[in-house]
PDB file of C-alpha atoms in Angstrom:
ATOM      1  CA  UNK A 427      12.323  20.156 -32.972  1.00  0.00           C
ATOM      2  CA  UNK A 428       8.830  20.074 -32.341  1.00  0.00           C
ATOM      3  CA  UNK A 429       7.194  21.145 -29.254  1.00  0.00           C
ATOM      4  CA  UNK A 430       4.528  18.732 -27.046  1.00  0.00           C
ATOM      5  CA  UNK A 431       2.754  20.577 -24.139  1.00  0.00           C
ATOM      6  CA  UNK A 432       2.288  18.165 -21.095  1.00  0.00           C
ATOM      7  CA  UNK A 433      -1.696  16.841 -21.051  1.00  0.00           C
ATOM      8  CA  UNK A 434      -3.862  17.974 -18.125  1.00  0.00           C
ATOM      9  CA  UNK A 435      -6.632  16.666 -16.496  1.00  0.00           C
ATOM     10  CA  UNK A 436      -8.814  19.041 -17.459  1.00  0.00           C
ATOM     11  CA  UNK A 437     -11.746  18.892 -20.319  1.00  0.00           C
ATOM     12  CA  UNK A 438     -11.146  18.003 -24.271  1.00  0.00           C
ATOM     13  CA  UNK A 439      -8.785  15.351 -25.646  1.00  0.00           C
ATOM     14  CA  UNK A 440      -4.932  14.879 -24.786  1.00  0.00           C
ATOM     15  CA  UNK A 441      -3.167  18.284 -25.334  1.00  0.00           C
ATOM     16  CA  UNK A 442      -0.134  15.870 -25.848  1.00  0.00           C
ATOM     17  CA  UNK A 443      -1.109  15.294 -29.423  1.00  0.00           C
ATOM     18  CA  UNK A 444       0.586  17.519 -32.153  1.00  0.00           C
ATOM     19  CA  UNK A 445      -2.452  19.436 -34.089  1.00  0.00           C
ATOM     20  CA  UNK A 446      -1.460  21.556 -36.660  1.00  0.00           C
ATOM     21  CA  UNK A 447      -4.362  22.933 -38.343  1.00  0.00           C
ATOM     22  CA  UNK A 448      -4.779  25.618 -39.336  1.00  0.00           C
ATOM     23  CA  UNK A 449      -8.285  27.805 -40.004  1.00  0.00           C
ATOM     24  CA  UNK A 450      -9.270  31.363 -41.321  1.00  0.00           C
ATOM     25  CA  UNK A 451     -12.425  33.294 -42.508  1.00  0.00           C
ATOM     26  CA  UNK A 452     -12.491  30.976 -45.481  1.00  0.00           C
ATOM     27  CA  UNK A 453     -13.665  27.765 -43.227  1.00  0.00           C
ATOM     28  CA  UNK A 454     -16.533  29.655 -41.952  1.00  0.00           C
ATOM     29  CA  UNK A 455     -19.797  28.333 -43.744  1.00  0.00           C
ATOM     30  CA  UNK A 456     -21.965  30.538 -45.541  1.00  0.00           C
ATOM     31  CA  UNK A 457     -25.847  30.448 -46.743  1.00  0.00           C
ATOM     32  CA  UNK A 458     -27.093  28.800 -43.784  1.00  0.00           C
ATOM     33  CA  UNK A 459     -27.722  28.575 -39.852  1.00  0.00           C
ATOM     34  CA  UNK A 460     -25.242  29.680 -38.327  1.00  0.00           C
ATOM     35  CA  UNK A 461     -23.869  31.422 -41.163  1.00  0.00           C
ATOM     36  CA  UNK A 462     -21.806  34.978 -41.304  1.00  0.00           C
ATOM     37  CA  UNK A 463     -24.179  37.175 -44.053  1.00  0.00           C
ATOM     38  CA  UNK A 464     -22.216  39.092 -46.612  1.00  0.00           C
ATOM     39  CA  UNK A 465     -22.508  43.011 -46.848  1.00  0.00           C
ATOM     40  CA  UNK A 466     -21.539  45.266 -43.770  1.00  0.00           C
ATOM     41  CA  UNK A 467     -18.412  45.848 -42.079  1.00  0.00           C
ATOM     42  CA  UNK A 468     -15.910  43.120 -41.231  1.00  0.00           C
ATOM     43  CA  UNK A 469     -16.597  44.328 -38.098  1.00  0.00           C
ATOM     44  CA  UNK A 470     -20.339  43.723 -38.328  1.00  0.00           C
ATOM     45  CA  UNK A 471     -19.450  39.821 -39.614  1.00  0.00           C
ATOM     46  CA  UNK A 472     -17.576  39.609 -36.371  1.00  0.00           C
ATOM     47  CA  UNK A 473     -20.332  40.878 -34.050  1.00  0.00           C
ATOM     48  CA  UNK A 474     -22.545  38.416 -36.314  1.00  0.00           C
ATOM     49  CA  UNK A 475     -20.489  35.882 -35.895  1.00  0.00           C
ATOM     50  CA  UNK A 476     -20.605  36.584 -31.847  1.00  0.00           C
ATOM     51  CA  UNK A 477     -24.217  36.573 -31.920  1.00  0.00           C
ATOM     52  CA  UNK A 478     -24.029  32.711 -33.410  1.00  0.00           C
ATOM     53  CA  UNK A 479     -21.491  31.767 -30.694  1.00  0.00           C
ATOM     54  CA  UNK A 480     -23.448  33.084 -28.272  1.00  0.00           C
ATOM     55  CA  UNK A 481     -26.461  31.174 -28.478  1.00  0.00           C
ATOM     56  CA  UNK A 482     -25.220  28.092 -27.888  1.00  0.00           C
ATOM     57  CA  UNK A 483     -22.556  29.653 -25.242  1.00  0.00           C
ATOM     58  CA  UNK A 484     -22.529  27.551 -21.787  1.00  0.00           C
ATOM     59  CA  UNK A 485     -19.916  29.371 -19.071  1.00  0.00           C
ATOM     60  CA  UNK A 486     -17.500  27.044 -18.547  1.00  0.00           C
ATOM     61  CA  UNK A 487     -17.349  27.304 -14.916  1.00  0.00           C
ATOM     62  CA  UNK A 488     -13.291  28.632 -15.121  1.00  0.00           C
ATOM     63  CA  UNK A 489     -10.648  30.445 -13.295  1.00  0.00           C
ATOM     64  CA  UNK A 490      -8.821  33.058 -14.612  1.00  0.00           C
ATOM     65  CA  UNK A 491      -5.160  31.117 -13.881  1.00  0.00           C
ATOM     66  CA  UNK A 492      -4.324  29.125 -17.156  1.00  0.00           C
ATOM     67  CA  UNK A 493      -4.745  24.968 -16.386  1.00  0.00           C
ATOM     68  CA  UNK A 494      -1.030  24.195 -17.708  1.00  0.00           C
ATOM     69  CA  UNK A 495       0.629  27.650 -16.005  1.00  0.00           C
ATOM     70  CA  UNK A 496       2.059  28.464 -19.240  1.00  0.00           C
ATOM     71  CA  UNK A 497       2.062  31.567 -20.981  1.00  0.00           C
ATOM     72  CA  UNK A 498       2.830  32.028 -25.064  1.00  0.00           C
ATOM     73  CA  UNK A 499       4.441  34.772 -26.898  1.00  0.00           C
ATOM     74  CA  UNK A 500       3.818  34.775 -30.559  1.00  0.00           C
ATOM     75  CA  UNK A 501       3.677  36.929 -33.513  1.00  0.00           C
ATOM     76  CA  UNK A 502       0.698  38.421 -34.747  1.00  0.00           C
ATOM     77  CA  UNK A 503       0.648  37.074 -37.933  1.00  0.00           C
ATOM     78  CA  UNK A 504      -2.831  35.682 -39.119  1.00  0.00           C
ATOM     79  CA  UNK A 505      -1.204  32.659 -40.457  1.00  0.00           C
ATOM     80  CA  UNK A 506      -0.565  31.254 -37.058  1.00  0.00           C
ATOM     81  CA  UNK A 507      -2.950  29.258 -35.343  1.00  0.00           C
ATOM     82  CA  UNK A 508      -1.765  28.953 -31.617  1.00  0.00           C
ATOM     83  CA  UNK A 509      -4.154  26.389 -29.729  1.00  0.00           C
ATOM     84  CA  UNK A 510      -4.273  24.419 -32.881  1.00  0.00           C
ATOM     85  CA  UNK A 511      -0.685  24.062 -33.564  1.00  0.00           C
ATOM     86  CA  UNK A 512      -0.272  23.633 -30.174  1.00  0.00           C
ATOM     87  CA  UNK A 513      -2.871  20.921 -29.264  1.00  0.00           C
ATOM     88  CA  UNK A 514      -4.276  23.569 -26.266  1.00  0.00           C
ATOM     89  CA  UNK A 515      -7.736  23.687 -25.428  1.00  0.00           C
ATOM     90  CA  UNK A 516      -9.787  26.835 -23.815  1.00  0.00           C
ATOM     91  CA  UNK A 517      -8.178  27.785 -20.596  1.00  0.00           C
ATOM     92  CA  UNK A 518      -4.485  26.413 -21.149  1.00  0.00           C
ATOM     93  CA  UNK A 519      -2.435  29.325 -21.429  1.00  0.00           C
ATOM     94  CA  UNK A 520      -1.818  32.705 -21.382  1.00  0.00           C
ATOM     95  CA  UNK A 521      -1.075  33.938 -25.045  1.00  0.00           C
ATOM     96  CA  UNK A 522       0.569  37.464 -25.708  1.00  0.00           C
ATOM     97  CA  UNK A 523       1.081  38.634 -29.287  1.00  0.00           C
ATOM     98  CA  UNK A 524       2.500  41.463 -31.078  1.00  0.00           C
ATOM     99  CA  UNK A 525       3.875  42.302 -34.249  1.00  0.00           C
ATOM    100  CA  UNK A 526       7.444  40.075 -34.322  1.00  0.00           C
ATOM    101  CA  UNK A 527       6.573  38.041 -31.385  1.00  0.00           C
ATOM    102  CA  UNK A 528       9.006  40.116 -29.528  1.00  0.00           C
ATOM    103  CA  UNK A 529       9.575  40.682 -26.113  1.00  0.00           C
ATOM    104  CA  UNK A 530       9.064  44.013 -25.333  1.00  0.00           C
ATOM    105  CA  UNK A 531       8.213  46.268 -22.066  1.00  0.00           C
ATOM    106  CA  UNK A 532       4.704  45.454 -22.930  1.00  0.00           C
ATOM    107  CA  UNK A 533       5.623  41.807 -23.118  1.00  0.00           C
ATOM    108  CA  UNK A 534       7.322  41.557 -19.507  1.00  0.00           C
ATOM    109  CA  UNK A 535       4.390  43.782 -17.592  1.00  0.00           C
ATOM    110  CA  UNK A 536       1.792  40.694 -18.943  1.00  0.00           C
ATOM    111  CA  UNK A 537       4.356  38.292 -18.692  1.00  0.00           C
ATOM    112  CA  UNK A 538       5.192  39.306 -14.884  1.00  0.00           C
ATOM    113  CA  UNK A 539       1.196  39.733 -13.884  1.00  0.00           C
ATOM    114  CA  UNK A 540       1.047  36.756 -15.698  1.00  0.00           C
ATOM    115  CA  UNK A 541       3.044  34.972 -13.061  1.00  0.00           C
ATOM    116  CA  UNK A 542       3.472  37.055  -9.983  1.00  0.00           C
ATOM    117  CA  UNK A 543      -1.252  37.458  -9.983  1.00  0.00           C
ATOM    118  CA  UNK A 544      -2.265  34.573 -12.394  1.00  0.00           C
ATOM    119  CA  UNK A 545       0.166  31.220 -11.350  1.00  0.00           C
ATOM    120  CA  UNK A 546       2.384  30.624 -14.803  1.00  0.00           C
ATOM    121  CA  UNK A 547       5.510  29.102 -14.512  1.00  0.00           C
ATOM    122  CA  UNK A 548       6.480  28.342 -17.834  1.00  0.00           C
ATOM    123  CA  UNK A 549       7.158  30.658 -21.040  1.00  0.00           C
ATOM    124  CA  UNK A 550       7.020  29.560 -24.254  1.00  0.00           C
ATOM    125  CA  UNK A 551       8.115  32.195 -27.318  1.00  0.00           C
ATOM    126  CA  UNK A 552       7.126  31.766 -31.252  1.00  0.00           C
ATOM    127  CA  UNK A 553       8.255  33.588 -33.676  1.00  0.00           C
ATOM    128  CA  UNK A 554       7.890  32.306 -37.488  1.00  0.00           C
ATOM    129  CA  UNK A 555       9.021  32.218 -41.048  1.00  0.00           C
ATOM    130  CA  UNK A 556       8.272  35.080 -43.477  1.00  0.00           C
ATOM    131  CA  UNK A 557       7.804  37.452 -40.637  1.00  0.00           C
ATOM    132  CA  UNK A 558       6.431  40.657 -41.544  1.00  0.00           C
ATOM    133  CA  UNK A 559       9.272  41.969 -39.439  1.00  0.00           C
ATOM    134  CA  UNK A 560      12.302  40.861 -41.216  1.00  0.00           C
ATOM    135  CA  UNK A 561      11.296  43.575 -44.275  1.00  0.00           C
ATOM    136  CA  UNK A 562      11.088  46.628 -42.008  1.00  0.00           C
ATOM    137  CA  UNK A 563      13.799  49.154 -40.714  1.00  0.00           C
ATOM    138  CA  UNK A 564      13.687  51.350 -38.174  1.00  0.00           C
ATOM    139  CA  UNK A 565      13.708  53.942 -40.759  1.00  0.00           C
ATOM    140  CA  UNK A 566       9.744  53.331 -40.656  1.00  0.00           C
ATOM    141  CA  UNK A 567       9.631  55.724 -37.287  1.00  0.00           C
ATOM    142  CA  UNK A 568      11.370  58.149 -39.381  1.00  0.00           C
ATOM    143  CA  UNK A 569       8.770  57.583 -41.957  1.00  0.00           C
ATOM    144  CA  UNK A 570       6.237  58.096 -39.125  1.00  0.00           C
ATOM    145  CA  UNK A 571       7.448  60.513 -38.371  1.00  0.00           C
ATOM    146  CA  UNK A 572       7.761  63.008 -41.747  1.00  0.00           C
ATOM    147  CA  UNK A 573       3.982  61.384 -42.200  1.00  0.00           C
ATOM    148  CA  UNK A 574       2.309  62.871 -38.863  1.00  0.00           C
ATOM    149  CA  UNK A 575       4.771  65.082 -37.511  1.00  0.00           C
ATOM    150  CA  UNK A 576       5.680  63.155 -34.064  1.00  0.00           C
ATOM    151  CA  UNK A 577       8.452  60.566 -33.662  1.00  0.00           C
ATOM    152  CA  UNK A 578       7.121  56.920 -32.306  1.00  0.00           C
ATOM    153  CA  UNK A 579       8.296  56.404 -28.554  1.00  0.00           C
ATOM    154  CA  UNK A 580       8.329  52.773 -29.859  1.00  0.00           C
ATOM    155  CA  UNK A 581      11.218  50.525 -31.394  1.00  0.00           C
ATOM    156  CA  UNK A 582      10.390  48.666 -34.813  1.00  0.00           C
ATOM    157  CA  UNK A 583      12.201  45.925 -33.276  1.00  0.00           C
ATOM    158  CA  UNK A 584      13.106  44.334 -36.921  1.00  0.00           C
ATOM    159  CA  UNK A 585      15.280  41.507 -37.355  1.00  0.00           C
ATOM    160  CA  UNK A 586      17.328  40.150 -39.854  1.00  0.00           C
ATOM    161  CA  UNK A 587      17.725  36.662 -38.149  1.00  0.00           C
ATOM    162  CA  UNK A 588      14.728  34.583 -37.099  1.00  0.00           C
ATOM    163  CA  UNK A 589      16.717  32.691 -34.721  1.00  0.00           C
ATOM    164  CA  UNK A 590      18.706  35.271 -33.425  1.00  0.00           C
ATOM    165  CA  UNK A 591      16.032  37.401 -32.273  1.00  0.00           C
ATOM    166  CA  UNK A 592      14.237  34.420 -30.547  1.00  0.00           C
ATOM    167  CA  UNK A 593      17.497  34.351 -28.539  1.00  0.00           C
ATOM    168  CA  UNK A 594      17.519  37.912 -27.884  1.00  0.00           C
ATOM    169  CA  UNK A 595      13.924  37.457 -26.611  1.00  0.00           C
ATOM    170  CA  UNK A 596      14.703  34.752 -24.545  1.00  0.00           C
ATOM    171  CA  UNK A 597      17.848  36.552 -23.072  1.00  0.00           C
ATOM    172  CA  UNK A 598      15.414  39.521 -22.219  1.00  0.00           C
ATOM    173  CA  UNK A 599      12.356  37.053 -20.825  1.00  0.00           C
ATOM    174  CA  UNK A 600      15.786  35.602 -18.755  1.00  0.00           C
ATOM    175  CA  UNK A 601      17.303  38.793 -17.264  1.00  0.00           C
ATOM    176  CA  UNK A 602      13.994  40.806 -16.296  1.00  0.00           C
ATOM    177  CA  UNK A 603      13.842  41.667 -12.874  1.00  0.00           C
ATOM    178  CA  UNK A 604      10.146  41.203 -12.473  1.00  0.00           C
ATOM    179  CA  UNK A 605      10.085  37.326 -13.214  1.00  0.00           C
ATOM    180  CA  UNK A 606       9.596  35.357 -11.036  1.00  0.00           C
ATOM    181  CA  UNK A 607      10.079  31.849 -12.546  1.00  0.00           C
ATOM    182  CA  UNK A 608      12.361  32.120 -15.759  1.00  0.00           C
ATOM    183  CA  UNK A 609      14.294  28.394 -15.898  1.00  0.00           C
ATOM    184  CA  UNK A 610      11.399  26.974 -17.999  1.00  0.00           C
ATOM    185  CA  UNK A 611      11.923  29.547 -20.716  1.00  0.00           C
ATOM    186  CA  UNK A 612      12.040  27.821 -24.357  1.00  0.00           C
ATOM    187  CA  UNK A 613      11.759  29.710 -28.325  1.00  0.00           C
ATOM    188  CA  UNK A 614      10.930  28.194 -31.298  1.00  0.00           C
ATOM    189  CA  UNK A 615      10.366  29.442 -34.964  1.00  0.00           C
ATOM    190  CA  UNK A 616       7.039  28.091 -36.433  1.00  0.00           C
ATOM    191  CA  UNK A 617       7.316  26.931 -40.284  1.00  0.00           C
ATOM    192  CA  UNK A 618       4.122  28.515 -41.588  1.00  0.00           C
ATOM    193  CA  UNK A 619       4.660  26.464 -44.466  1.00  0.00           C
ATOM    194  CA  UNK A 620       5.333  22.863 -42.349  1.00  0.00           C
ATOM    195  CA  UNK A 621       3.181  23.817 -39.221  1.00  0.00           C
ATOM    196  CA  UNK A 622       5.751  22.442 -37.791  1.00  0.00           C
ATOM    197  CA  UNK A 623       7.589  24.367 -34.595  1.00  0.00           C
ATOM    198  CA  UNK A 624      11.620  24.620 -34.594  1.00  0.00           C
ATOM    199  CA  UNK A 625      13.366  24.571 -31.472  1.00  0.00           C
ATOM    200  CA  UNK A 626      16.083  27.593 -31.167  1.00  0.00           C
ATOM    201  CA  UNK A 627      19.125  26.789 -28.984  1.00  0.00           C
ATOM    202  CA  UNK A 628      19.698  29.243 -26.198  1.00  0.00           C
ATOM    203  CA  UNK A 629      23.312  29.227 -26.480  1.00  0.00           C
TER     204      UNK A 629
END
């Protein structure tokens, strides 16, 4: 299934219309104004980069509570594209991200300020094929562990099965204590091939 997020009155074109593209370091022009120079860091192409953005920056006069009262949890992986894929504009949402997507303690402490200070109501969670995730134990924090000589306090939180463990997330996003507002809780796997978001059923 593919996911539509309700338009808004606010700035830039209907957020109703499926966009799926998708943009990395490779789009970014070279050899003229505007331009990120080669040489340096990647951290000093970034601050570049900045510099550029901020010239032509104009505040946008916002609030801090997100225009739709939505809040995403996605994967890390540089491959997705979230206000893109999603048709959002500046200001939309909340988006959390980790490695896996996965809803962790972490997840539910920005999740509930999220609601409880900031206004969101809704909770949308991505994870995505080819996950990084789905190759890892948690043999790794043993690994860590021989490496440095201290045990991470942290699961892996590896899964086998996509849609399994966007249930699981779901389940834990359902059952925390601190939400306040968990009946418009929906996951989806994004095909990073496709663009294209799959819905996962609940049940």
């Amino acid at each position: 299934m593919t996911f539509f997020v309700p338009s808004h009155s606010g700035p830039g074109p209907d957020v109703t219309s499926n966009v799926m593209a998708m943009t990395t370091s490779a789009a970014v022009p070279t050899g003229s104004e505007g331009a990120i120079t080669s040489g340096g860091t990647v951290t000093d192409r970034l601050v570049e980069a900045n510099e550029h953005y901020a010239s032509a920056f104009t505040d946008p006069g916002m609030d801090a509570r997100p225009v739709l009262h939505v809040a995403v949890v996605a994967c890390m992986d540089a491959r997705l594209d979230l206000h893109a894929a999603l048709g959002l504009q500046l200001g939309d949402c909340h988006t959390i991200r980790n490695a896996g997507g996965v809803v962790t303690d972490d997840v539910i402490r920005s999740l509930t300020i999220s609601q409880r200070k900031l206004g969101t109501r809704s909770i949308v969670l991505i994870h995505h094929t080819g996950c990084g995730l789905e190759s890892l134990t948690e043999d790794f924090r043993t690994e860590l562990e021989m490496e440095v000589g201290q045990r991470p306090a942290w699961a892996v939180e590896s899964f086998r099965d996509v849609d399994q463990d966007v249930r699981q997330s779901m389940q834990r996003v359902r059952t925390s204590p601190f939400l306040l507002h968990t009946d418009d809780v929906r996951g989806f796997v994004f095909d990073v091939r496709t663009g294209l978001l799959r819905e996962v059923d609940p049940a």
